[in-house]
């Protein structure tokens, strides 16, 4: 309605930008091994911060995470047994339910 016969203009613009992005920004991966791709990406993104994973620290963090999750699971199970666990549901108000049925 607003662009009339030129309604293809925005589509053509976006299409051209996507084509240029794919042509100049996306790397060519055909015929390259995963190691070559990683080396290329590392070289391209060398200005980015790269964190090296320390296996000992990662193991300690994983162990700490597992302990915390087990503790949380035990707390939730004990609350479920006591009947005090909050499932996140709100109880249905019986008066509101009766009023909505009357409408």
PDB file of C-alpha atoms in Angstrom, residues 8-94:
ATOM      1  CA  UNK A   8      10.236  -5.376  -3.616  1.00  0.00           C
ATOM      2  CA  UNK A   9      12.812  -2.731  -2.538  1.00  0.00           C
ATOM      3  CA  UNK A  10      13.112  -3.658   1.163  1.00  0.00           C
ATOM      4  CA  UNK A  11      13.232  -7.361   0.264  1.00  0.00           C
ATOM      5  CA  UNK A  12      15.946  -6.776  -2.338  1.00  0.00           C
ATOM      6  CA  UNK A  13      17.956  -4.689   0.140  1.00  0.00           C
ATOM      7  CA  UNK A  14      17.843  -7.365   2.840  1.00  0.00           C
ATOM      8  CA  UNK A  15      18.640 -10.059   0.276  1.00  0.00           C
ATOM      9  CA  UNK A  16      21.668  -8.110  -0.971  1.00  0.00           C
ATOM     10  CA  UNK A  17      22.950  -7.557   2.583  1.00  0.00           C
ATOM     11  CA  UNK A  18      22.609 -11.253   3.418  1.00  0.00           C
ATOM     12  CA  UNK A  19      24.440 -12.154   0.202  1.00  0.00           C
ATOM     13  CA  UNK A  20      27.307  -9.780   1.021  1.00  0.00           C
ATOM     14  CA  UNK A  21      27.497 -11.114   4.574  1.00  0.00           C
ATOM     15  CA  UNK A  22      27.706 -14.698   3.299  1.00  0.00           C
ATOM     16  CA  UNK A  23      30.262 -13.740   0.657  1.00  0.00           C
ATOM     17  CA  UNK A  24      32.677 -11.730   2.808  1.00  0.00           C
ATOM     18  CA  UNK A  25      32.115 -12.698   6.450  1.00  0.00           C
ATOM     19  CA  UNK A  26      31.286 -16.410   6.533  1.00  0.00           C
ATOM     20  CA  UNK A  27      34.371 -18.600   6.141  1.00  0.00           C
ATOM     21  CA  UNK A  28      34.699 -21.249   3.435  1.00  0.00           C
ATOM     22  CA  UNK A  29      34.656 -24.700   5.058  1.00  0.00           C
ATOM     23  CA  UNK A  30      34.532 -27.075   2.101  1.00  0.00           C
ATOM     24  CA  UNK A  31      37.483 -29.453   2.005  1.00  0.00           C
ATOM     25  CA  UNK A  32      38.924 -28.378   5.356  1.00  0.00           C
ATOM     26  CA  UNK A  33      39.533 -30.596   8.352  1.00  0.00           C
ATOM     27  CA  UNK A  34      38.108 -29.670  11.753  1.00  0.00           C
ATOM     28  CA  UNK A  35      41.628 -28.817  12.952  1.00  0.00           C
ATOM     29  CA  UNK A  36      42.086 -26.379  10.066  1.00  0.00           C
ATOM     30  CA  UNK A  37      38.702 -24.789  10.828  1.00  0.00           C
ATOM     31  CA  UNK A  38      39.630 -24.350  14.487  1.00  0.00           C
ATOM     32  CA  UNK A  39      42.983 -22.806  13.513  1.00  0.00           C
ATOM     33  CA  UNK A  40      41.243 -20.395  11.112  1.00  0.00           C
ATOM     34  CA  UNK A  41      38.667 -19.394  13.711  1.00  0.00           C
ATOM     35  CA  UNK A  42      41.368 -18.898  16.329  1.00  0.00           C
ATOM     36  CA  UNK A  43      43.363 -16.718  13.938  1.00  0.00           C
ATOM     37  CA  UNK A  44      40.270 -14.675  12.972  1.00  0.00           C
ATOM     38  CA  UNK A  45      39.144 -14.213  16.554  1.00  0.00           C
ATOM     39  CA  UNK A  46      42.589 -13.709  18.068  1.00  0.00           C
ATOM     40  CA  UNK A  47      41.442 -10.373  19.488  1.00  0.00           C
ATOM     41  CA  UNK A  48      38.763 -12.161  21.489  1.00  0.00           C
ATOM     42  CA  UNK A  49      39.386 -13.435  24.981  1.00  0.00           C
ATOM     43  CA  UNK A  50      39.946 -17.187  25.049  1.00  0.00           C
ATOM     44  CA  UNK A  51      39.799 -19.084  28.311  1.00  0.00           C
ATOM     45  CA  UNK A  52      41.842 -22.216  28.659  1.00  0.00           C
ATOM     46  CA  UNK A  53      40.100 -24.986  30.550  1.00  0.00           C
ATOM     47  CA  UNK A  54      42.066 -26.299  33.479  1.00  0.00           C
ATOM     48  CA  UNK A  55      41.030 -29.946  33.945  1.00  0.00           C
ATOM     49  CA  UNK A  56      41.657 -29.897  37.708  1.00  0.00           C
ATOM     50  CA  UNK A  57      39.560 -26.782  38.257  1.00  0.00           C
ATOM     51  CA  UNK A  58      36.844 -28.048  35.930  1.00  0.00           C
ATOM     52  CA  UNK A  59      36.661 -31.296  37.908  1.00  0.00           C
ATOM     53  CA  UNK A  60      36.410 -29.402  41.193  1.00  0.00           C
ATOM     54  CA  UNK A  61      33.677 -27.147  39.830  1.00  0.00           C
ATOM     55  CA  UNK A  62      31.800 -30.159  38.459  1.00  0.00           C
ATOM     56  CA  UNK A  63      32.048 -31.935  41.819  1.00  0.00           C
ATOM     57  CA  UNK A  64      30.840 -28.817  43.658  1.00  0.00           C
ATOM     58  CA  UNK A  65      27.944 -28.469  41.214  1.00  0.00           C
ATOM     59  CA  UNK A  66      26.937 -32.120  41.671  1.00  0.00           C
ATOM     60  CA  UNK A  67      27.030 -31.786  45.468  1.00  0.00           C
ATOM     61  CA  UNK A  68      24.867 -28.660  45.350  1.00  0.00           C
ATOM     62  CA  UNK A  69      22.341 -30.338  43.049  1.00  0.00           C
ATOM     63  CA  UNK A  70      22.191 -33.444  45.259  1.00  0.00           C
ATOM     64  CA  UNK A  71      21.657 -31.271  48.344  1.00  0.00           C
ATOM     65  CA  UNK A  72      18.870 -29.383  46.592  1.00  0.00           C
ATOM     66  CA  UNK A  73      17.261 -32.636  45.493  1.00  0.00           C
ATOM     67  CA  UNK A  74      17.379 -34.034  49.049  1.00  0.00           C
ATOM     68  CA  UNK A  75      15.857 -30.829  50.437  1.00  0.00           C
ATOM     69  CA  UNK A  76      13.042 -30.957  47.881  1.00  0.00           C
ATOM     70  CA  UNK A  77      12.370 -34.644  48.597  1.00  0.00           C
ATOM     71  CA  UNK A  78      12.196 -34.030  52.335  1.00  0.00           C
ATOM     72  CA  UNK A  79       9.803 -31.112  51.768  1.00  0.00           C
ATOM     73  CA  UNK A  80       7.664 -33.358  49.545  1.00  0.00           C
ATOM     74  CA  UNK A  81       7.524 -36.033  52.269  1.00  0.00           C
ATOM     75  CA  UNK A  82       6.525 -33.409  54.862  1.00  0.00           C
ATOM     76  CA  UNK A  83       3.926 -31.973  52.504  1.00  0.00           C
ATOM     77  CA  UNK A  84       5.454 -28.490  52.573  1.00  0.00           C
ATOM     78  CA  UNK A  85       6.955 -28.488  49.060  1.00  0.00           C
ATOM     79  CA  UNK A  86       5.843 -25.567  46.887  1.00  0.00           C
ATOM     80  CA  UNK A  87       5.067 -26.972  43.452  1.00  0.00           C
ATOM     81  CA  UNK A  88       4.467 -23.473  42.086  1.00  0.00           C
ATOM     82  CA  UNK A  89       0.723 -23.976  41.624  1.00  0.00           C
ATOM     83  CA  UNK A  90      -1.829 -21.680  43.145  1.00  0.00           C
ATOM     84  CA  UNK A  91      -4.826 -23.359  44.761  1.00  0.00           C
ATOM     85  CA  UNK A  92      -8.106 -22.869  42.967  1.00  0.00           C
ATOM     86  CA  UNK A  93     -10.374 -20.471  44.780  1.00  0.00           C
ATOM     87  CA  UNK A  94     -13.644 -22.413  45.080  1.00  0.00           C
TER      88      UNK A  94
END
